[in-house]
mmCIF file of C-alpha atoms in Angstrom:
data_model
loop_
_atom_site.group_PDB
_atom_site.id
_atom_site.type_symbol
_atom_site.label_atom_id
_atom_site.label_comp_id
_atom_site.label_asym_id
_atom_site.label_seq_id
_atom_site.Cartn_x
_atom_site.Cartn_y
_atom_site.Cartn_z
ATOM 1 C CA MET A 405 8.120 4.823 19.630
ATOM 2 C CA GLN A 406 5.471 5.057 22.319
ATOM 3 C CA ALA A 407 2.246 5.469 20.213
ATOM 4 C CA LEU A 408 3.103 2.315 18.254
ATOM 5 C CA ARG A 409 4.057 0.274 21.261
ATOM 6 C CA GLN A 410 1.019 0.996 23.110
ATOM 7 C CA ARG A 411 -1.431 0.021 20.235
ATOM 8 C CA ILE A 412 0.559 -3.452 19.839
ATOM 9 C CA GLU A 413 0.374 -4.016 23.992
ATOM 10 C CA LYS A 414 -3.553 -3.096 23.502
ATOM 11 C CA GLU A 415 -4.334 -4.731 20.240
ATOM 12 C CA GLY A 416 -1.347 -7.082 19.156
ATOM 13 C CA GLN A 417 -2.002 -10.800 19.168
ATOM 14 C CA ASN A 418 0.700 -13.408 19.525
ATOM 15 C CA LEU A 419 -0.476 -16.461 17.380
ATOM 16 C CA GLY A 420 2.320 -18.476 18.200
ATOM 17 C CA GLY A 421 5.164 -19.651 16.202
ATOM 18 C CA GLY A 422 6.415 -15.944 16.091
ATOM 19 C CA ILE A 423 3.777 -14.503 14.537
ATOM 20 C CA LEU A 424 2.574 -11.118 16.026
ATOM 21 C CA LYS A 425 -0.934 -10.303 14.390
ATOM 22 C CA VAL A 426 -1.232 -6.584 13.911
ATOM 23 C CA ASP A 427 -4.017 -6.768 11.482
ATOM 24 C CA GLY A 428 -5.983 -4.169 13.200
ATOM 25 C CA PHE A 429 -3.724 -1.191 12.514
ATOM 26 C CA ILE A 430 -0.819 -2.256 10.149
ATOM 27 C CA ASN A 431 -1.595 -5.515 8.106
ATOM 28 C CA HIS A 432 -5.102 -5.582 6.928
ATOM 29 C CA GLN A 433 -6.825 -2.453 8.506
ATOM 30 C CA VAL A 434 -4.648 0.578 8.736
ATOM 31 C CA ASP A 435 -4.337 3.388 11.359
ATOM 32 C CA ALA A 436 -3.425 6.025 8.631
ATOM 33 C CA ARG A 437 -2.496 8.494 11.193
ATOM 34 C CA LEU A 438 -0.324 6.174 13.045
ATOM 35 C CA MET A 439 1.224 5.495 10.034
ATOM 36 C CA ASP A 440 1.641 9.143 9.456
ATOM 37 C CA ALA A 441 3.320 9.370 12.895
ATOM 38 C CA CYS A 442 5.677 6.466 12.228
ATOM 39 C CA GLY A 443 6.605 8.202 8.790
ATOM 40 C CA ALA A 444 7.456 11.215 10.615
ATOM 41 C CA GLU A 445 9.743 9.470 13.201
ATOM 42 C CA PHE A 446 11.531 7.795 10.395
ATOM 43 C CA ALA A 447 12.127 10.919 8.418
ATOM 44 C CA GLU A 448 13.399 12.448 11.645
ATOM 45 C CA ARG A 449 15.849 9.567 12.420
ATOM 46 C CA PHE A 450 16.906 9.268 8.485
ATOM 47 C CA LYS A 451 16.817 12.912 7.195
ATOM 48 C CA ASP A 452 20.766 13.213 7.000
ATOM 49 C CA LEU A 453 21.404 10.312 5.228
ATOM 50 C CA GLY A 454 20.916 11.731 1.909
ATOM 51 C CA ALA A 455 18.289 9.215 0.683
ATOM 52 C CA THR A 456 17.192 9.802 -2.618
ATOM 53 C CA LYS A 457 14.475 7.368 -2.719
ATOM 54 C CA ILE A 458 12.534 5.022 -0.612
ATOM 55 C CA LEU A 459 12.150 1.323 -1.194
ATOM 56 C CA THR A 460 9.596 -1.513 0.462
ATOM 57 C CA ALA A 461 7.932 -4.532 -0.563
ATOM 58 C CA GLU A 462 4.309 -4.958 -1.111
ATOM 59 C CA ILE A 463 1.923 -5.111 0.639
ATOM 60 C CA SER A 464 2.432 -4.174 4.113
ATOM 61 C CA GLY A 465 5.424 -2.200 3.607
ATOM 62 C CA ILE A 466 3.449 0.266 1.525
ATOM 63 C CA ALA A 467 1.634 2.477 4.363
ATOM 64 C CA PRO A 468 4.650 3.126 6.374
ATOM 65 C CA ALA A 469 7.051 3.537 3.373
ATOM 66 C CA VAL A 470 4.578 6.457 1.781
ATOM 67 C CA MET A 471 4.086 8.054 4.739
ATOM 68 C CA THR A 472 7.837 8.534 5.273
ATOM 69 C CA ALA A 473 8.104 9.333 1.754
ATOM 70 C CA LYS A 474 5.727 12.021 2.230
ATOM 71 C CA HIS A 475 7.718 13.474 5.240
ATOM 72 C CA LEU A 476 11.153 13.401 3.426
ATOM 73 C CA GLY A 477 9.738 14.459 -0.131
ATOM 74 C CA LEU A 478 11.176 11.297 -1.580
ATOM 75 C CA PRO A 479 9.442 9.039 -4.399
ATOM 76 C CA VAL A 480 8.739 5.425 -3.044
ATOM 77 C CA VAL A 481 9.188 2.044 -5.192
ATOM 78 C CA TYR A 482 7.459 -0.829 -4.060
ATOM 79 C CA ALA A 483 8.904 -4.341 -5.289
ATOM 80 C CA ARG A 484 6.174 -6.309 -6.626
ATOM 81 C CA LYS A 485 5.569 -10.023 -6.121
ATOM 82 C CA SER A 486 4.320 -10.634 -9.405
ATOM 83 C CA LYS A 487 5.164 -8.952 -12.634
ATOM 84 C CA PRO A 488 2.342 -6.456 -14.001
ATOM 85 C CA ILE A 489 1.870 -6.326 -17.816
ATOM 86 C CA THR A 490 2.807 -2.736 -17.496
ATOM 87 C CA MET A 491 6.411 -3.664 -16.356
ATOM 88 C CA PRO A 492 9.186 -4.076 -19.306
ATOM 89 C CA ASP A 493 10.227 -7.697 -19.878
ATOM 90 C CA GLN A 494 13.818 -7.027 -18.119
ATOM 91 C CA VAL A 495 13.680 -6.550 -14.525
ATOM 92 C CA PHE A 496 15.492 -6.724 -11.266
ATOM 93 C CA LEU A 497 14.322 -10.121 -9.562
ATOM 94 C CA THR A 498 15.279 -11.722 -6.471
ATOM 95 C CA LEU A 499 13.629 -14.594 -4.193
ATOM 96 C CA ALA A 500 13.027 -14.128 -0.380
ATOM 97 C CA PRO A 501 11.193 -16.571 2.067
ATOM 98 C CA SER A 502 7.657 -15.030 3.134
ATOM 99 C CA HIS A 503 7.154 -15.501 6.682
ATOM 100 C CA THR A 504 3.245 -15.519 6.432
ATOM 101 C CA LYS A 505 2.987 -17.556 3.088
ATOM 102 C CA GLY A 506 5.500 -20.208 4.017
ATOM 103 C CA ARG A 507 7.098 -20.287 0.273
ATOM 104 C CA MET A 508 9.512 -18.323 -1.272
ATOM 105 C CA VAL A 509 8.080 -14.738 -3.159
ATOM 106 C CA GLU A 510 9.339 -12.913 -6.033
ATOM 107 C CA LEU A 511 10.718 -9.431 -5.170
ATOM 108 C CA ILE A 512 10.683 -7.526 -8.559
ATOM 109 C CA VAL A 513 11.460 -3.828 -9.436
ATOM 110 C CA SER A 514 11.711 -2.414 -12.805
ATOM 111 C CA PRO A 515 15.044 -0.617 -13.908
ATOM 112 C CA GLU A 516 12.846 2.286 -14.690
ATOM 113 C CA TYR A 517 12.486 3.198 -11.359
ATOM 114 C CA LEU A 518 15.787 1.986 -9.636
ATOM 115 C CA ALA A 519 19.054 3.203 -10.991
ATOM 116 C CA GLY A 520 22.653 3.282 -10.271
ATOM 117 C CA GLY A 521 23.857 6.009 -7.998
ATOM 118 C CA GLU A 522 20.690 6.262 -6.020
ATOM 119 C CA LYS A 523 20.648 6.494 -2.304
ATOM 120 C CA VAL A 524 18.067 4.275 -0.999
ATOM 121 C CA LEU A 525 16.425 4.068 2.294
ATOM 122 C CA ILE A 526 14.446 0.643 2.907
ATOM 123 C CA ILE A 527 11.194 0.793 5.093
ATOM 124 C CA ASP A 528 9.269 -2.235 5.924
ATOM 125 C CA ASP A 529 6.318 -3.336 8.666
ATOM 126 C CA PHE A 530 8.597 -5.960 10.198
ATOM 127 C CA LEU A 531 12.328 -6.879 10.477
ATOM 128 C CA ALA A 532 12.502 -10.237 11.734
ATOM 129 C CA SER A 533 15.007 -12.882 10.232
ATOM 130 C CA GLY A 534 15.959 -9.968 7.683
ATOM 131 C CA ALA A 535 15.298 -12.303 4.690
ATOM 132 C CA THR A 536 12.740 -9.843 3.123
ATOM 133 C CA THR A 537 15.144 -6.765 3.810
ATOM 134 C CA LEU A 538 18.174 -8.725 2.576
ATOM 135 C CA GLY A 539 16.284 -9.313 -0.544
ATOM 136 C CA LEU A 540 15.482 -5.498 -1.257
ATOM 137 C CA VAL A 541 19.215 -4.931 -0.256
ATOM 138 C CA ARG A 542 20.036 -7.253 -2.803
ATOM 139 C CA LEU A 543 17.851 -5.722 -5.517
ATOM 140 C CA ALA A 544 18.913 -2.332 -4.797
ATOM 141 C CA GLN A 545 22.605 -3.274 -5.055
ATOM 142 C CA THR A 546 22.148 -5.212 -8.553
ATOM 143 C CA ALA A 547 20.746 -1.770 -9.605
ATOM 144 C CA GLY A 548 23.864 0.043 -9.001
ATOM 145 C CA ALA A 549 22.214 1.827 -5.730
ATOM 146 C CA GLU A 550 23.464 2.287 -2.463
ATOM 147 C CA VAL A 551 21.272 1.027 0.782
ATOM 148 C CA VAL A 552 21.849 4.235 3.295
ATOM 149 C CA GLY A 553 19.557 3.028 5.908
ATOM 150 C CA ILE A 554 16.908 0.300 7.145
ATOM 151 C CA GLY A 555 13.702 1.194 9.157
ATOM 152 C CA ALA A 556 10.921 -1.136 10.300
ATOM 153 C CA LEU A 557 8.308 -0.437 12.263
ATOM 154 C CA ILE A 558 8.502 -3.733 14.479
ATOM 155 C CA GLU A 559 11.717 -5.805 15.122
ATOM 156 C CA LYS A 560 11.428 -9.352 16.444
ATOM 157 C CA ILE A 561 14.899 -9.274 18.197
ATOM 158 C CA PHE A 562 14.693 -12.595 19.082
ATOM 159 C CA GLU A 563 14.701 -13.496 14.940
ATOM 160 C CA GLY A 564 18.105 -11.985 14.776
ATOM 161 C CA GLY A 565 17.668 -9.930 11.474
ATOM 162 C CA ARG A 566 19.554 -7.139 12.677
ATOM 163 C CA ALA A 567 23.134 -8.639 12.881
ATOM 164 C CA ALA A 568 22.776 -9.213 8.912
ATOM 165 C CA MET A 569 22.108 -5.442 8.213
ATOM 166 C CA GLU A 570 24.702 -4.316 10.701
ATOM 167 C CA ALA A 571 27.294 -6.647 9.097
ATOM 168 C CA LEU A 572 26.862 -4.795 5.858
ATOM 169 C CA GLY A 573 27.035 -1.570 7.577
ATOM 170 C CA ILE A 574 23.505 -0.170 7.111
ATOM 171 C CA PRO A 575 22.142 1.878 10.110
ATOM 172 C CA VAL A 576 18.992 0.346 11.318
ATOM 173 C CA VAL A 577 15.943 1.935 13.198
ATOM 174 C CA THR A 578 13.123 0.191 14.500
ATOM 175 C CA LEU A 579 10.252 2.011 16.229
ATOM 176 C CA VAL A 580 9.463 -1.024 18.646
ATOM 177 C CA ALA A 581 11.377 -4.097 19.514
ATOM 178 C CA ILE A 582 10.040 -7.219 20.923
ATOM 179 C CA SER A 583 12.458 -9.420 22.514
ATOM 180 C CA ASN A 584 10.243 -12.263 23.854
ATOM 181 C CA MET A 585 7.164 -14.023 22.185
ATOM 182 C CA GLU A 586 7.548 -17.648 24.064
ATOM 183 C CA ASP A 587 4.463 -18.881 26.028
ATOM 184 C CA GLY A 588 2.218 -16.263 24.421
ATOM 185 C CA LYS A 589 4.052 -13.408 26.003
ATOM 186 C CA ILE A 590 4.934 -9.977 24.036
ATOM 187 C CA GLU A 591 7.674 -8.553 25.659
ATOM 188 C CA PHE A 592 9.334 -5.285 24.550
ATOM 189 C CA ALA A 593 12.895 -4.338 24.688
ATOM 190 C CA ALA A 594 14.656 -0.925 24.991
ATOM 191 C CA ASN A 595 14.948 0.532 21.388
ATOM 192 C CA ALA A 596 17.987 0.467 19.667
ATOM 193 C CA MET B 756 -7.547 17.590 -10.464
ATOM 194 C CA GLN B 757 -5.067 19.716 -12.270
ATOM 195 C CA ALA B 758 -1.722 18.245 -10.657
ATOM 196 C CA LEU B 759 -2.863 14.720 -11.674
ATOM 197 C CA ARG B 760 -3.770 15.380 -14.779
ATOM 198 C CA GLN B 761 -0.496 17.221 -15.545
ATOM 199 C CA ARG B 762 1.469 14.284 -14.229
ATOM 200 C CA ILE B 763 -0.350 11.952 -16.595
ATOM 201 C CA GLU B 764 -0.014 14.324 -19.607
ATOM 202 C CA LYS B 765 3.692 14.090 -18.816
ATOM 203 C CA GLU B 766 4.517 10.732 -17.706
ATOM 204 C CA GLY B 767 1.310 8.462 -18.424
ATOM 205 C CA GLN B 768 2.034 6.014 -21.298
ATOM 206 C CA ASN B 769 -0.861 4.480 -23.594
ATOM 207 C CA LEU B 770 0.167 0.774 -24.009
ATOM 208 C CA GLY B 771 -2.877 -0.084 -26.036
ATOM 209 C CA GLY B 772 -5.655 -2.420 -25.286
ATOM 210 C CA GLY B 773 -6.798 0.529 -22.985
ATOM 211 C CA ILE B 774 -3.807 0.010 -20.649
ATOM 212 C CA LEU B 775 -2.788 3.330 -19.076
ATOM 213 C CA LYS B 776 0.740 3.079 -17.523
ATOM 214 C CA VAL B 777 1.058 5.155 -14.705
ATOM 215 C CA ASP B 778 3.807 3.353 -12.970
ATOM 216 C CA GLY B 779 6.296 6.277 -12.516
ATOM 217 C CA PHE B 780 3.685 7.826 -9.828
ATOM 218 C CA ILE B 781 0.937 5.630 -8.679
ATOM 219 C CA ASN B 782 1.434 2.032 -9.545
ATOM 220 C CA HIS B 783 5.001 0.888 -8.875
ATOM 221 C CA GLN B 784 6.886 4.202 -8.011
ATOM 222 C CA VAL B 785 4.580 6.483 -5.807
ATOM 223 C CA ASP B 786 4.794 10.381 -5.650
ATOM 224 C CA ALA B 787 3.738 10.389 -1.786
ATOM 225 C CA ARG B 788 3.060 13.971 -1.968
ATOM 226 C CA LEU B 789 0.855 14.136 -4.952
ATOM 227 C CA MET B 790 -0.982 11.066 -3.349
ATOM 228 C CA ASP B 791 -1.416 12.963 -0.130
ATOM 229 C CA ALA B 792 -2.697 16.060 -2.228
ATOM 230 C CA CYS B 793 -5.173 13.641 -3.738
ATOM 231 C CA GLY B 794 -6.020 12.175 -0.425
ATOM 232 C CA ALA B 795 -6.735 15.911 0.686
ATOM 233 C CA GLU B 796 -9.052 16.089 -2.399
ATOM 234 C CA PHE B 797 -11.234 13.099 -1.714
ATOM 235 C CA ALA B 798 -11.367 14.201 1.917
ATOM 236 C CA GLU B 799 -12.922 17.236 1.070
ATOM 237 C CA ARG B 800 -15.233 16.030 -1.528
ATOM 238 C CA PHE B 801 -16.615 13.198 0.688
ATOM 239 C CA LYS B 802 -16.338 15.004 4.085
ATOM 240 C CA ASP B 803 -19.987 15.289 4.498
ATOM 241 C CA LEU B 804 -21.107 11.637 3.819
ATOM 242 C CA GLY B 805 -20.594 10.073 7.449
ATOM 243 C CA ALA B 806 -18.135 7.663 6.393
ATOM 244 C CA THR B 807 -16.489 5.346 9.114
ATOM 245 C CA LYS B 808 -14.294 3.443 7.054
ATOM 246 C CA ILE B 809 -12.467 3.406 3.917
ATOM 247 C CA LEU B 810 -12.051 0.392 1.912
ATOM 248 C CA THR B 811 -9.729 -0.419 -0.866
ATOM 249 C CA ALA B 812 -8.064 -3.305 -2.631
ATOM 250 C CA GLU B 813 -4.566 -4.137 -2.527
ATOM 251 C CA ILE B 814 -1.988 -3.393 -4.144
ATOM 252 C CA SER B 815 -2.327 -0.156 -5.872
ATOM 253 C CA GLY B 816 -5.154 1.562 -4.087
ATOM 254 C CA ILE B 817 -3.454 1.504 -0.715
ATOM 255 C CA ALA B 818 -1.412 4.642 -1.157
ATOM 256 C CA PRO B 819 -4.613 7.124 -2.150
ATOM 257 C CA ALA B 820 -6.489 5.241 0.449
ATOM 258 C CA VAL B 821 -4.181 5.595 3.276
ATOM 259 C CA MET B 822 -3.784 9.361 2.602
ATOM 260 C CA THR B 823 -7.444 9.830 2.217
ATOM 261 C CA ALA B 824 -8.025 7.988 5.682
ATOM 262 C CA LYS B 825 -5.239 10.391 7.019
ATOM 263 C CA HIS B 826 -7.024 13.342 6.283
ATOM 264 C CA LEU B 827 -10.394 12.252 7.487
ATOM 265 C CA GLY B 828 -9.027 10.446 10.411
ATOM 266 C CA LEU B 829 -10.747 7.168 9.627
ATOM 267 C CA PRO B 830 -9.232 3.384 9.611
ATOM 268 C CA VAL B 831 -8.647 2.189 6.090
ATOM 269 C CA VAL B 832 -9.108 -1.703 5.197
ATOM 270 C CA TYR B 833 -7.408 -3.038 2.124
ATOM 271 C CA ALA B 834 -9.206 -6.256 0.850
ATOM 272 C CA ARG B 835 -6.449 -8.967 0.431
ATOM 273 C CA LYS B 836 -5.926 -11.029 -2.800
ATOM 274 C CA SER B 837 -4.978 -14.072 -0.830
ATOM 275 C CA LYS B 838 -5.807 -14.920 2.872
ATOM 276 C CA PRO B 839 -2.521 -14.343 5.190
ATOM 277 C CA ILE B 840 -2.164 -16.877 8.162
ATOM 278 C CA THR B 841 -3.253 -14.360 10.440
ATOM 279 C CA MET B 842 -6.655 -14.126 9.083
ATOM 280 C CA PRO B 843 -9.432 -16.164 10.791
ATOM 281 C CA ASP B 844 -11.026 -19.092 8.757
ATOM 282 C CA GLN B 845 -14.423 -17.423 8.204
ATOM 283 C CA VAL B 846 -13.945 -14.567 5.614
ATOM 284 C CA PHE B 847 -15.856 -12.477 3.300
ATOM 285 C CA LEU B 848 -14.807 -13.251 -0.353
ATOM 286 C CA THR B 849 -15.750 -12.160 -3.496
ATOM 287 C CA LEU B 850 -14.242 -12.629 -7.057
ATOM 288 C CA ALA B 851 -13.191 -9.856 -9.464
ATOM 289 C CA PRO B 852 -11.606 -9.981 -12.920
ATOM 290 C CA SER B 853 -8.184 -8.550 -12.795
ATOM 291 C CA HIS B 854 -7.428 -6.027 -15.584
ATOM 292 C CA THR B 855 -3.718 -6.499 -15.306
ATOM 293 C CA LYS B 856 -3.270 -10.017 -14.673
ATOM 294 C CA GLY B 857 -6.310 -11.191 -16.886
ATOM 295 C CA ARG B 858 -7.905 -13.477 -14.607
ATOM 296 C CA MET B 859 -10.114 -13.458 -11.729
ATOM 297 C CA VAL B 860 -8.735 -12.644 -8.641
ATOM 298 C CA GLU B 861 -10.103 -12.911 -5.045
ATOM 299 C CA LEU B 862 -11.164 -10.232 -2.789
ATOM 300 C CA ILE B 863 -11.112 -10.886 0.998
ATOM 301 C CA VAL B 864 -11.797 -9.017 4.119
ATOM 302 C CA SER B 865 -11.696 -10.416 7.858
ATOM 303 C CA PRO B 866 -15.031 -10.006 9.471
ATOM 304 C CA GLU B 867 -12.913 -8.518 12.528
ATOM 305 C CA TYR B 868 -12.572 -5.195 10.433
ATOM 306 C CA LEU B 869 -15.787 -4.858 8.093
ATOM 307 C CA ALA B 870 -19.266 -4.843 10.261
ATOM 308 C CA GLY B 871 -22.865 -4.425 9.983
ATOM 309 C CA GLY B 872 -23.868 -0.563 10.344
ATOM 310 C CA GLU B 873 -20.623 0.654 8.926
ATOM 311 C CA LYS B 874 -20.736 3.574 6.401
ATOM 312 C CA VAL B 875 -17.945 2.829 3.959
ATOM 313 C CA LEU B 876 -16.048 4.653 1.473
ATOM 314 C CA ILE B 877 -14.171 3.122 -1.441
ATOM 315 C CA ILE B 878 -11.349 4.418 -2.770
ATOM 316 C CA ASP B 879 -9.191 3.035 -5.671
ATOM 317 C CA ASP B 880 -6.388 4.009 -8.504
ATOM 318 C CA PHE B 881 -8.686 3.255 -11.248
ATOM 319 C CA LEU B 882 -12.491 3.276 -12.112
ATOM 320 C CA ALA B 883 -12.563 1.528 -15.461
ATOM 321 C CA SER B 884 -15.199 -1.264 -16.329
ATOM 322 C CA GLY B 885 -15.919 -1.046 -12.498
ATOM 323 C CA ALA B 886 -15.498 -4.805 -11.780
ATOM 324 C CA THR B 887 -12.929 -4.403 -8.934
ATOM 325 C CA THR B 888 -15.062 -1.505 -7.219
ATOM 326 C CA LEU B 889 -18.320 -3.569 -7.565
ATOM 327 C CA GLY B 890 -16.459 -6.555 -5.556
ATOM 328 C CA LEU B 891 -15.644 -4.178 -2.901
ATOM 329 C CA VAL B 892 -19.364 -3.012 -2.930
ATOM 330 C CA ARG B 893 -20.404 -6.776 -2.646
ATOM 331 C CA LEU B 894 -17.991 -7.357 0.231
ATOM 332 C CA ALA B 895 -19.210 -4.320 2.191
ATOM 333 C CA GLN B 896 -23.044 -5.175 1.449
ATOM 334 C CA THR B 897 -22.282 -8.781 2.411
ATOM 335 C CA ALA B 898 -20.866 -7.332 6.007
ATOM 336 C CA GLY B 899 -24.007 -5.471 6.261
ATOM 337 C CA ALA B 900 -22.259 -2.036 5.644
ATOM 338 C CA GLU B 901 -23.470 0.571 3.421
ATOM 339 C CA VAL B 902 -21.365 2.054 0.701
ATOM 340 C CA VAL B 903 -21.928 5.987 0.879
ATOM 341 C CA GLY B 904 -19.026 7.025 -1.900
ATOM 342 C CA ILE B 905 -16.827 5.788 -4.164
ATOM 343 C CA GLY B 906 -13.665 7.544 -5.266
ATOM 344 C CA ALA B 907 -11.003 7.038 -8.088
ATOM 345 C CA LEU B 908 -7.640 8.699 -9.090
ATOM 346 C CA ILE B 909 -8.440 8.251 -12.486
ATOM 347 C CA GLU B 910 -11.513 7.203 -14.344
ATOM 348 C CA LYS B 911 -11.606 5.560 -17.871
ATOM 349 C CA ILE B 912 -15.104 7.039 -18.995
ATOM 350 C CA PHE B 913 -15.086 4.591 -21.999
ATOM 351 C CA GLU B 914 -15.122 1.597 -20.143
ATOM 352 C CA GLY B 915 -18.353 2.631 -18.574
ATOM 353 C CA GLY B 916 -18.089 1.770 -14.865
ATOM 354 C CA ARG B 917 -19.570 4.850 -13.844
ATOM 355 C CA ALA B 918 -23.093 3.875 -14.856
ATOM 356 C CA ALA B 919 -22.885 0.589 -12.943
ATOM 357 C CA MET B 920 -22.124 2.493 -9.430
ATOM 358 C CA GLU B 921 -24.544 5.351 -10.049
ATOM 359 C CA ALA B 922 -27.313 2.801 -10.923
ATOM 360 C CA LEU B 923 -26.650 1.680 -7.385
ATOM 361 C CA GLY B 924 -27.283 5.240 -6.142
ATOM 362 C CA ILE B 925 -23.638 5.661 -4.835
ATOM 363 C CA PRO B 926 -22.235 9.060 -5.409
ATOM 364 C CA VAL B 927 -18.948 8.838 -7.374
ATOM 365 C CA VAL B 928 -16.176 11.263 -7.596
ATOM 366 C CA THR B 929 -13.033 10.730 -9.888
ATOM 367 C CA LEU B 930 -10.072 13.102 -10.084
ATOM 368 C CA VAL B 931 -9.126 12.871 -13.653
ATOM 369 C CA ALA B 932 -11.263 11.704 -16.363
ATOM 370 C CA ILE B 933 -10.077 9.943 -19.727
ATOM 371 C CA SER B 934 -12.410 9.890 -22.589
ATOM 372 C CA ASN B 935 -10.462 8.288 -25.296
ATOM 373 C CA MET B 936 -7.522 5.981 -25.571
ATOM 374 C CA GLU B 937 -7.714 4.764 -29.202
ATOM 375 C CA ASP B 938 -4.669 5.240 -31.609
ATOM 376 C CA GLY B 939 -2.351 5.761 -28.681
ATOM 377 C CA LYS B 940 -4.129 8.958 -27.718
ATOM 378 C CA ILE B 941 -4.848 10.055 -24.020
ATOM 379 C CA GLU B 942 -7.716 12.629 -24.266
ATOM 380 C CA PHE B 943 -9.012 14.007 -21.157
ATOM 381 C CA ALA B 944 -12.515 14.945 -20.263
ATOM 382 C CA ALA B 945 -14.015 17.325 -18.181
ATOM 383 C CA ASN B 946 -14.349 15.912 -14.623
ATOM 384 C CA ALA B 947 -17.569 14.898 -13.076
#
């Protein structure tokens, strides 16, 4: 998606170690109208999958997921990283490594909001190694739901996450793909 | 706001101890179109304040804040509760008690995205005792910014947060006000 790519070219920072800083428009400060446009694009690309619910992970996935949900008219559930007191004792929980925290984090969804038979569309900010996304896939499958699609704003192709998703037979859409971040570069690839 | 009030009447749960569970449409599962409508309402009510930025706290404030930001065409910054590795070492940080966690949490904003001279509109899910909101006000003031308005989806009038805001001379808008949650009740008040 051209608008997102241009924003990364202008403001994205390569911090080394494969970390792309996009805190000025996605991860700390959010450009809500850009996220709305990204949500519209995901909605268009995924509109024929029959999704009944969108699933994301707090925190950075919320803005693009909520915008996609608005365009598709679907509810969105965000997996929590700690269990609030409003959640029942019996939950769906899985562990996934966090890129920016350097440790495992919990992903928790209440069975109240993820049920068997649902067709789940996963939307997140990044697709890197795919570890968080696979955690969301496990949560959905544990609930007896089917994952019908996976969308991410930015794919870091060199971390290889896409292969794991496609091995599961799940279609993957990313809006911007980055092929190389060595030596301070941010090189873009043609989008899949 | 009628649509939000009706949803609380239908699905909100009084868990006791002043805890209103709205996990089915705000705090875990999000009704994106309802949040969009709430954002439109905030945008209408605050459109003449000259706000240059919206500030909220992760996690539950993000959906209504991003929708308000979309309608007003403003960037939104969400205060982080832990410092990601993409954030500089020097940050604005304050402490606020968390209602649902039973302990103090940090609210952290990078100086990159909150500057002197900004006119800040605070949007959050709940206005209860006002402790989190006052934390956001402190962050903004530490940055040299001015808080021009405060909006919350749901006000728990009996926790008294509004008085603290109005003592600072900041206009407060809440979309639904709840006056009493004793004995399992959820009683609504006329909106301020």
